[in-house]
Amino acid sequence: MKEITKDVVVIGGGSAGMAAAGEVVGKGHSVVLLEREEILGGILNQCIHNGFGLHRFKEELTGPEYAERYARIIEESQVEYYTGTTVSEIDSREDGKTVFAFSSEHGMLRINCRAVVLAMGCRERNRGNIGTPGTRPAGVYTAGLAQRLVNMEGLMPGSKCVIVGSGDIGLIMARRMSWAGAEVKGVVEIQPYPAGLTRNIVQCLNDFDIPLHLSHVVSKIYGKDRVEGVDITPLKNGMEVTEETFHVECDTLLLSVGLVPENEIARNTGIKINPETNGPLVDSNLMTSVEGIFACGNVLHVHDLVDYVSEESQRCGEFVSTYLKAGDREQQYSMVSGSNLKYVIPNRFSSGRDNHFYMRSLIVRNHAELVFSLDGNEVKRKKIRHIQPSEMISFTLKKEELADFNLDEQSRLEVSLIG
Amino acid sequence: MSNLFDVAVIGAGVTGAAIARKLSSYNLKTVLLEKECDVSFGVSKANSGIIHGGFHHDSSMLKSRLEARGNLMYDQLKEELHFPFKRCGILVAAFSTDEMRTVEKLYNNGLENKSIGIELCNHERMLNLEPKLNTDVTGGLFAPGGGIIEPYRFVFSLVESARKNGVELLTEFKVTGSRSNDESYTVESADGRQIEARWIVNAAGLYCDEISRIFDAEEYEIKPRKGEEFLLDRNASAHTDKVIFPAPSKHSKGMLVIPTAEGTTMVGPTAQMVDNKESSSTSKENFQTIFASARRLIPQVSERDIITSFTGSRPTLAGDDFYIEPSKRIPRFIHVAGIQSPGLTAAPAIAEYVKDLLKTEGLQLAEKADYDPCIEKVPRFRNLSKEELAELVEENPAYGELVCRCENVTEAEIVAAIRKDHITLDGIKFYTRAMMGRCQGGFCTHKIMKIICRETGLSMDEITKRGGGSWLVHKEVGDYPLRSRNLDGERQQP
Ligand SMILES: Cc1cc2nc3c(=O)[nH]c(=O)nc-3n(C[C@H](O)[C@H](O)[C@H](O)COP(=O)(O)OP(=O)(O)OC[C@H]3O[C@@H](n4cnc5c(N)ncnc54)[C@H](O)[C@@H]3O)c2cc1C
Ligand SMILES: Cc1cc2nc3c(=O)[nH]c(=O)nc-3n(C[C@H](O)[C@H](O)[C@H](O)COP(=O)(O)OP(=O)(O)OC[C@H]3O[C@@H](n4cnc5c(N)ncnc54)[C@H](O)[C@@H]3O)c2cc1C
C-alpha cells in the first residue's frame, strides 16, 4: 500500500484531467493525477484522424498529437502522475478527502487531499440502451470499440458493415473502415437530419459512396453466431413503416448512438447528478454538490470538440486554485434552461465576474436567437446562424452585462433559444 | 479400454452438471458430454435465476416435489461451491380480490410443500416488506425461503467440482449417433469422436427428444416456450430487496421484478410457445408488455435503465411436468426431460432422484473415500473490503489491475476463468461478470481478448464470443487491399 498527501487529486488523464492538473500545478498547488490506462491522453489516443485543436492551437492536429501537447506539459511539470491506476472510491469528510485507487505496480493507493477533480470522461451507449430487436450474435460493436480495435490494435472487426448513428464518431468510422478495405453498406440515422458535421458527411460518406439513410432505424438483427444481416425500416411521423423494410447483408454492426458521462464514482460519493446530462450538477465554479469536488470534460457533459474540453478544464483548474486559497465563497444564483434547450452548464452563476455557459439545443434551426433573462427581464440577446442538438453552444456572459440588475437570493437567470 | 465409462451424462446444463457431480461422489467412471464449447451455454444460461419458494404447484406434480426439496439444498451447496446465492425472499402481489383468491391457492400449495415461513399478507404488510411496491396492492404472499442465484456460476461450480472428483468433460461433443451391444453403448459425436458407456443419462434440455430418438428410446416431443428478459443497471431505482411476482395466470407465472444475485435488476420473462428451439430473437411488442407488467408491480421500473436483454426457451413436454424415468424400451437409459421451470431450483434434488433411479435399475454405487465436495474460492474484487484488497494485491498484483470498470473485475479473475477452461468471451463473462455491466464490454473487450491470447496462445482471430462461427475480428488492418478515396465518382479498385 502507498499513502500520499497532496492538495488536489485529478481522476482521469484525458484532455480534461491533463488541462485541469496543469492549471492547478501552475498556480502552485501539489497535484496527483491518476489514469487507468497505461498512457495519458484518454479517448484522443484512438482518434488518429485530424481536426483537433483548430480553436485551441490554430492548427489541425490528430488526436494523439493533441494529447501529446498536454502530456508533455504534465510530464515536465511537478504533477505526480500514475498510469495503470484505477480509482475505486472517494471518501469525502468535513476535514478532507481520501481517494482510493488500485494498480498492479503499487497495490492500493490511499491519497489524502483537500480537493478532487473528476475527469473520467464518458462511455458509449450500446445496443441495450437503444433496444434493437433481433438475435444476439458476435459482431455488434460500439463505434468507439471498433475504432480502438482498428487504430490501436490493428484488427479488423469485420468486412461488411452497417453503421447506426450519423454522429461524428460513426462517420469517421465509416471512412476508417472503408480505408482499411471493409465495405460500408450504409449509415442509418433515426433523425431526419445528420448528427455529424457537414464536412464529415462529405469527407466520410460522399467521397466513398456510402449511403446515408435518414429517418431510418435498424429494426432487426439477424445471425446466430455472427451477424448475418439487418433489417432497415424507414420512419414516417416517428412510426416505423414496416412494409418498406429492406434487408442488408453484413457481418458487422457498428453503433454510434451517443455517449454517457461515466459517473459511478460520483454517484457513490453522493454527488447529485443532472438527469439531462448524466453528469454532476455544478455551481459557477464547476464544483459539484459535494464541497471540494469539481468536474470537467466529458464526465460533466459530453463535448463534441476537444478544444472546449481543454478550455473548460483549464477554467476548472483556476476555480480549484481559488477554492484552495480563499476562505469565503462568492454569492451564487440559480441558472436554468428555458425554451428549446436540453441543458445549460453550470447550474449556478456569479454576479461579480464573467460567466461562461455551455448549452445544447433541442431543435434544428437556421437563424435562432439565444436570450438571457433575469427574473423575467431580458439581459442579453445573441443571434446564432445555425443550431442543432449535436453542436454545443458556448457563450460568455460578461460581468458588465449583469451590472445593472439587482440580485437577491431568489434571482434566477434563464437562457432560451428562440427559433 | 480407456474410454469405457460407467455413465455418460449428455448435456452440461444445470441438470446434467448436478447429476455428474452427484455421481462423482461414487466410485464410477463418468463422462459429461456437451455440444457447445463451454458448459451452461444452453437454457441454463438464460433464465430468471430464482430459487423458487415451493408454492406454485401442489405436491401431485414431480416438479413441485423436487422444487421444494431442491430449494432446501442450496445453503450447503453455497458453502461448498461459492456461487452467488441469496435467500432474499419472494413476494406475490395481488391487486384485486380475484387475484387474492389465486394467491390463497398458492399459499395452500406452499403449506402442502412445507415452504418454510410462508405467510399471507395484507396491504400494509406487503408495503412494509417492499416499500417500492405499487401502493394499489391489496395483499399477497411472502415466502422467505425463496432466493436468487447466478445460474451459470452455479453450473460452472458444479462442473468444476465434478471434474475435481474425476468426471471427464468433453465439450464440442455433439451426440449424433449411437450403437449398442449387450453391455454398453457407443456414443458418437458429430466430429467423429466416440466414447463407450454402460449407462446413459439424457439431460440434453431442449434436445432430449432428439437424443431419445438417436438411442431408439421413447418417442416424445420437446416444445420450446420462449421467455424474454431485460436487465437494468445497478443504479436503477427499481431495485427491490425481494423477488416480486404478480398473481399467476393459467399459463405462466407472469412477469416479475427480480433483484439479481449480483445487484442488478431483471424484468421478465415472457412465455410464448415457439417452433424453433434456437429462436433467440427479441421483439418490440414483448418489450412493451414486459415493461407495462413490471411497472404495475414496481412503478419505478424505467426503460432508461436497460443495459441488455436476452431470451431463453423452457424445454416443455405435454402435461407440463418433468419426465424423469428409466426407458422402458432400452436398458440402462434414464430420461431427464421436460426440465422447464423450476429446473434450476430442482436441479440438486433431480440429481439425487436420478442417482436413486440408477441404483434401483442396478448400477452399483460405492461411495468414494476421497470425495471432496468443496472447490477453491476465487476472491472477487467487488466483494472484498479495501483492507482485504490491499493485502490481496500484495500477494497477486493482477488483483490491482481493474479490467472491467463497470463490474469491477480484475485481471486476476479473468485469468482464473481462463485457467478453468472458460476461453470464449461469453465464458469469461459468465464466470467473472466482465462485459456484463452498463457499458457491455465497450471498454474492456479488447483487453480481455489480449489476456486470452497471452494465456492460451490463441491468436486474436481465433477468439470467439461463444464458439462456432462467432468470431470477433477478421484479419489485421492491412490484410485487406487498402482502398483510397473516390474523388472522381468511381471507386478506385486496388
Ligand atoms: C470516440 C470519440 C471520438 C471523438 N472524436 C473527436 C474529434 O474528431 N474531434 C474533436 O475535437 N473531438 C472529438 N471527440 C471529443 C473529445 O476528444 C473528447 O470529448 C475529449 O477528448 C474528452 O476528454 P476527457 O478528458 O473529458 O475524457 P477522456 O479522454 O475519455 O479521458 C478520461 C480518462 O479518464 C480515465 N478514467 C476513467 N475512469 C477512471 C478511474 N476510475 N480511475 C482512473 N482513470 C479513469 C480514462 O481512462 C480516460 O483516460 C471524440 C470523443 C470520442 C469519445
Ligand atoms: C426464461 C426462463 C426463465 C427461467 N427461470 C427459472 C427460474 O427462475 N428458476 C428456475 O428454477 N428455473 C427457471 N427456468 C428453468 C431453467 O432454466 C431450466 O429448467 C434449466 O436451466 C434446464 O437445465 P437443463 O440442464 O435441463 O437444460 P440446458 O441448460 O439446456 O442443458 C442441456 C445441455 O445439453 C446440451 N445438448 C443438447 N443436445 C446435445 C447433443 N446432441 N449432444 C451434446 N450435448 C447436447 C445443450 O447444449 C445444453 O448445454 C427458466 C427458464 C427460462 C427459459
PDB file of C-alpha atoms in Angstrom, chain A residues 169-300:
ATOM      1  CA  ILE A 169     -17.708   9.060 -34.463  1.00  0.00           C
ATOM      2  CA  GLY A 170     -19.974   6.963 -36.694  1.00  0.00           C
ATOM      3  CA  LEU A 171     -18.983   8.973 -39.774  1.00  0.00           C
ATOM      4  CA  ILE A 172     -15.300   8.816 -39.008  1.00  0.00           C
ATOM      5  CA  MET A 173     -15.543   5.065 -38.542  1.00  0.00           C
ATOM      6  CA  ALA A 174     -17.360   4.742 -41.872  1.00  0.00           C
ATOM      7  CA  ARG A 175     -14.345   6.317 -43.552  1.00  0.00           C
ATOM      8  CA  ARG A 176     -11.837   4.413 -41.436  1.00  0.00           C
ATOM      9  CA  MET A 177     -13.434   1.046 -42.210  1.00  0.00           C
ATOM     10  CA  SER A 178     -13.591   1.894 -45.926  1.00  0.00           C
ATOM     11  CA  TRP A 179      -9.983   2.964 -45.988  1.00  0.00           C
ATOM     12  CA  ALA A 180      -8.974  -0.282 -44.346  1.00  0.00           C
ATOM     13  CA  GLY A 181     -10.774  -2.201 -47.080  1.00  0.00           C
ATOM     14  CA  ALA A 182     -14.105  -3.061 -45.495  1.00  0.00           C
ATOM     15  CA  GLU A 183     -17.330  -2.442 -47.331  1.00  0.00           C
ATOM     16  CA  VAL A 184     -19.577   0.025 -45.505  1.00  0.00           C
ATOM     17  CA  LYS A 185     -23.097  -0.686 -46.673  1.00  0.00           C
ATOM     18  CA  GLY A 186     -24.746   2.338 -45.141  1.00  0.00           C
ATOM     19  CA  VAL A 187     -25.210   4.664 -42.239  1.00  0.00           C
ATOM     20  CA  VAL A 188     -28.629   4.596 -40.578  1.00  0.00           C
ATOM     21  CA  GLU A 189     -29.839   7.684 -38.745  1.00  0.00           C
ATOM     22  CA  ILE A 190     -33.118   7.869 -36.817  1.00  0.00           C
ATOM     23  CA  GLN A 191     -33.369  11.670 -37.130  1.00  0.00           C
ATOM     24  CA  PRO A 192     -34.353  13.437 -40.354  1.00  0.00           C
ATOM     25  CA  TYR A 193     -31.019  15.281 -40.347  1.00  0.00           C
ATOM     26  CA  PRO A 194     -27.441  14.060 -39.910  1.00  0.00           C
ATOM     27  CA  ALA A 195     -25.999  14.362 -36.424  1.00  0.00           C
ATOM     28  CA  GLY A 196     -22.424  14.962 -37.512  1.00  0.00           C
ATOM     29  CA  LEU A 197     -20.611  17.892 -39.039  1.00  0.00           C
ATOM     30  CA  THR A 198     -21.318  18.615 -42.692  1.00  0.00           C
ATOM     31  CA  ARG A 199     -17.643  18.321 -43.580  1.00  0.00           C
ATOM     32  CA  ASN A 200     -17.690  14.795 -42.150  1.00  0.00           C
ATOM     33  CA  ILE A 201     -20.735  13.860 -44.243  1.00  0.00           C
ATOM     34  CA  VAL A 202     -18.861  14.963 -47.341  1.00  0.00           C
ATOM     35  CA  GLN A 203     -15.441  13.574 -46.498  1.00  0.00           C
ATOM     36  CA  CYS A 204     -16.500  10.358 -44.800  1.00  0.00           C
ATOM     37  CA  LEU A 205     -19.622   9.295 -46.709  1.00  0.00           C
ATOM     38  CA  ASN A 206     -19.993  11.071 -50.034  1.00  0.00           C
ATOM     39  CA  ASP A 207     -16.371  10.554 -51.030  1.00  0.00           C
ATOM     40  CA  PHE A 208     -16.819   6.822 -50.507  1.00  0.00           C
ATOM     41  CA  ASP A 209     -20.322   6.472 -51.988  1.00  0.00           C
ATOM     42  CA  ILE A 210     -21.700   5.352 -48.646  1.00  0.00           C
ATOM     43  CA  PRO A 211     -25.483   5.780 -48.474  1.00  0.00           C
ATOM     44  CA  LEU A 212     -26.924   7.752 -45.568  1.00  0.00           C
ATOM     45  CA  HIS A 213     -30.412   6.619 -44.569  1.00  0.00           C
ATOM     46  CA  LEU A 214     -32.029   9.494 -42.682  1.00  0.00           C
ATOM     47  CA  SER A 215     -35.243   8.814 -40.715  1.00  0.00           C
ATOM     48  CA  HIS A 216     -34.485   5.101 -40.678  1.00  0.00           C
ATOM     49  CA  VAL A 217     -33.801   2.562 -37.947  1.00  0.00           C
ATOM     50  CA  VAL A 218     -32.190  -0.849 -37.790  1.00  0.00           C
ATOM     51  CA  SER A 219     -35.315  -2.780 -36.854  1.00  0.00           C
ATOM     52  CA  LYS A 220     -33.870  -6.262 -36.532  1.00  0.00           C
ATOM     53  CA  ILE A 221     -30.520  -8.039 -36.254  1.00  0.00           C
ATOM     54  CA  TYR A 222     -30.040 -11.479 -37.836  1.00  0.00           C
ATOM     55  CA  GLY A 223     -27.429 -14.188 -37.315  1.00  0.00           C
ATOM     56  CA  LYS A 224     -26.890 -16.927 -34.757  1.00  0.00           C
ATOM     57  CA  ASP A 225     -23.147 -16.937 -34.162  1.00  0.00           C
ATOM     58  CA  ARG A 226     -22.087 -13.861 -36.105  1.00  0.00           C
ATOM     59  CA  VAL A 227     -24.136 -11.000 -37.551  1.00  0.00           C
ATOM     60  CA  GLU A 228     -25.542 -12.051 -40.938  1.00  0.00           C
ATOM     61  CA  GLY A 229     -27.649  -9.043 -41.781  1.00  0.00           C
ATOM     62  CA  VAL A 230     -30.007  -6.358 -40.576  1.00  0.00           C
ATOM     63  CA  ASP A 231     -33.435  -5.050 -41.458  1.00  0.00           C
ATOM     64  CA  ILE A 232     -33.657  -1.325 -42.034  1.00  0.00           C
ATOM     65  CA  THR A 233     -37.034   0.397 -41.736  1.00  0.00           C
ATOM     66  CA  PRO A 234     -37.983   3.960 -42.674  1.00  0.00           C
ATOM     67  CA  LEU A 235     -39.846   6.171 -40.225  1.00  0.00           C
ATOM     68  CA  LYS A 236     -42.787   8.391 -41.075  1.00  0.00           C
ATOM     69  CA  ASN A 237     -44.024  10.751 -38.367  1.00  0.00           C
ATOM     70  CA  GLY A 238     -41.992   8.756 -35.891  1.00  0.00           C
ATOM     71  CA  MET A 239     -43.667   5.436 -36.785  1.00  0.00           C
ATOM     72  CA  GLU A 240     -41.937   2.522 -38.470  1.00  0.00           C
ATOM     73  CA  VAL A 241     -43.252   1.906 -41.990  1.00  0.00           C
ATOM     74  CA  THR A 242     -42.817  -1.869 -41.788  1.00  0.00           C
ATOM     75  CA  GLU A 243     -43.954  -2.501 -45.395  1.00  0.00           C
ATOM     76  CA  GLU A 244     -40.936  -0.572 -46.641  1.00  0.00           C
ATOM     77  CA  THR A 245     -38.398  -2.535 -44.601  1.00  0.00           C
ATOM     78  CA  PHE A 246     -35.383  -3.701 -46.579  1.00  0.00           C
ATOM     79  CA  HIS A 247     -32.684  -6.190 -45.701  1.00  0.00           C
ATOM     80  CA  VAL A 248     -28.933  -5.612 -45.878  1.00  0.00           C
ATOM     81  CA  GLU A 249     -26.404  -8.410 -45.581  1.00  0.00           C
ATOM     82  CA  CYS A 250     -23.447  -7.612 -43.371  1.00  0.00           C
ATOM     83  CA  ASP A 251     -21.178  -9.264 -40.814  1.00  0.00           C
ATOM     84  CA  THR A 252     -20.722  -6.264 -38.559  1.00  0.00           C
ATOM     85  CA  LEU A 253     -22.940  -3.639 -37.000  1.00  0.00           C
ATOM     86  CA  LEU A 254     -21.275  -0.562 -35.524  1.00  0.00           C
ATOM     87  CA  LEU A 255     -23.270   1.505 -33.075  1.00  0.00           C
ATOM     88  CA  SER A 256     -22.585   5.191 -32.724  1.00  0.00           C
ATOM     89  CA  VAL A 257     -25.604   6.100 -30.671  1.00  0.00           C
ATOM     90  CA  GLY A 258     -24.369   8.572 -28.130  1.00  0.00           C
ATOM     91  CA  LEU A 259     -22.149   8.937 -25.126  1.00  0.00           C
ATOM     92  CA  VAL A 260     -22.941   8.982 -21.416  1.00  0.00           C
ATOM     93  CA  PRO A 261     -20.753  10.591 -18.739  1.00  0.00           C
ATOM     94  CA  GLU A 262     -19.070   7.981 -16.564  1.00  0.00           C
ATOM     95  CA  ASN A 263     -20.318   8.917 -13.114  1.00  0.00           C
ATOM     96  CA  GLU A 264     -20.455   5.823 -10.988  1.00  0.00           C
ATOM     97  CA  ILE A 265     -17.789   7.044  -8.590  1.00  0.00           C
ATOM     98  CA  ALA A 266     -19.522  10.415  -8.347  1.00  0.00           C
ATOM     99  CA  ARG A 267     -22.853   8.744  -7.574  1.00  0.00           C
ATOM    100  CA  ASN A 268     -21.321   6.586  -4.887  1.00  0.00           C
ATOM    101  CA  THR A 269     -19.818   9.688  -3.305  1.00  0.00           C
ATOM    102  CA  GLY A 270     -23.301  11.165  -3.008  1.00  0.00           C
ATOM    103  CA  ILE A 271     -22.844  13.785  -5.726  1.00  0.00           C
ATOM    104  CA  LYS A 272     -26.137  14.984  -7.243  1.00  0.00           C
ATOM    105  CA  ILE A 273     -26.489  14.077 -10.916  1.00  0.00           C
ATOM    106  CA  ASN A 274     -28.242  16.172 -13.547  1.00  0.00           C
ATOM    107  CA  PRO A 275     -30.719  13.866 -15.339  1.00  0.00           C
ATOM    108  CA  GLU A 276     -30.365  15.837 -18.596  1.00  0.00           C
ATOM    109  CA  THR A 277     -26.609  15.467 -18.911  1.00  0.00           C
ATOM    110  CA  ASN A 278     -25.985  12.434 -16.686  1.00  0.00           C
ATOM    111  CA  GLY A 279     -23.127  14.484 -15.278  1.00  0.00           C
ATOM    112  CA  PRO A 280     -22.928  16.191 -11.882  1.00  0.00           C
ATOM    113  CA  LEU A 281     -24.877  19.377 -11.136  1.00  0.00           C
ATOM    114  CA  VAL A 282     -22.255  22.100 -10.727  1.00  0.00           C
ATOM    115  CA  ASP A 283     -22.127  25.646  -9.436  1.00  0.00           C
ATOM    116  CA  SER A 284     -20.496  28.542 -11.238  1.00  0.00           C
ATOM    117  CA  ASN A 285     -17.078  27.255 -10.117  1.00  0.00           C
ATOM    118  CA  LEU A 286     -17.735  23.794 -11.601  1.00  0.00           C
ATOM    119  CA  MET A 287     -17.955  22.445  -8.081  1.00  0.00           C
ATOM    120  CA  THR A 288     -20.385  19.561  -7.588  1.00  0.00           C
ATOM    121  CA  SER A 289     -22.934  19.240  -4.793  1.00  0.00           C
ATOM    122  CA  VAL A 290     -20.151  17.848  -2.582  1.00  0.00           C
ATOM    123  CA  GLU A 291     -17.870  20.616  -1.322  1.00  0.00           C
ATOM    124  CA  GLY A 292     -14.350  20.423  -2.725  1.00  0.00           C
ATOM    125  CA  ILE A 293     -15.184  18.016  -5.576  1.00  0.00           C
ATOM    126  CA  PHE A 294     -15.100  19.569  -9.061  1.00  0.00           C
ATOM    127  CA  ALA A 295     -15.874  18.158 -12.520  1.00  0.00           C
ATOM    128  CA  CYS A 296     -14.824  18.981 -16.075  1.00  0.00           C
ATOM    129  CA  GLY A 297     -14.695  17.482 -19.560  1.00  0.00           C
ATOM    130  CA  ASN A 298     -16.908  14.639 -20.738  1.00  0.00           C
ATOM    131  CA  VAL A 299     -17.673  13.460 -17.230  1.00  0.00           C
ATOM    132  CA  LEU A 300     -19.548  16.730 -16.726  1.00  0.00           C
TER     133      LEU A 300
END
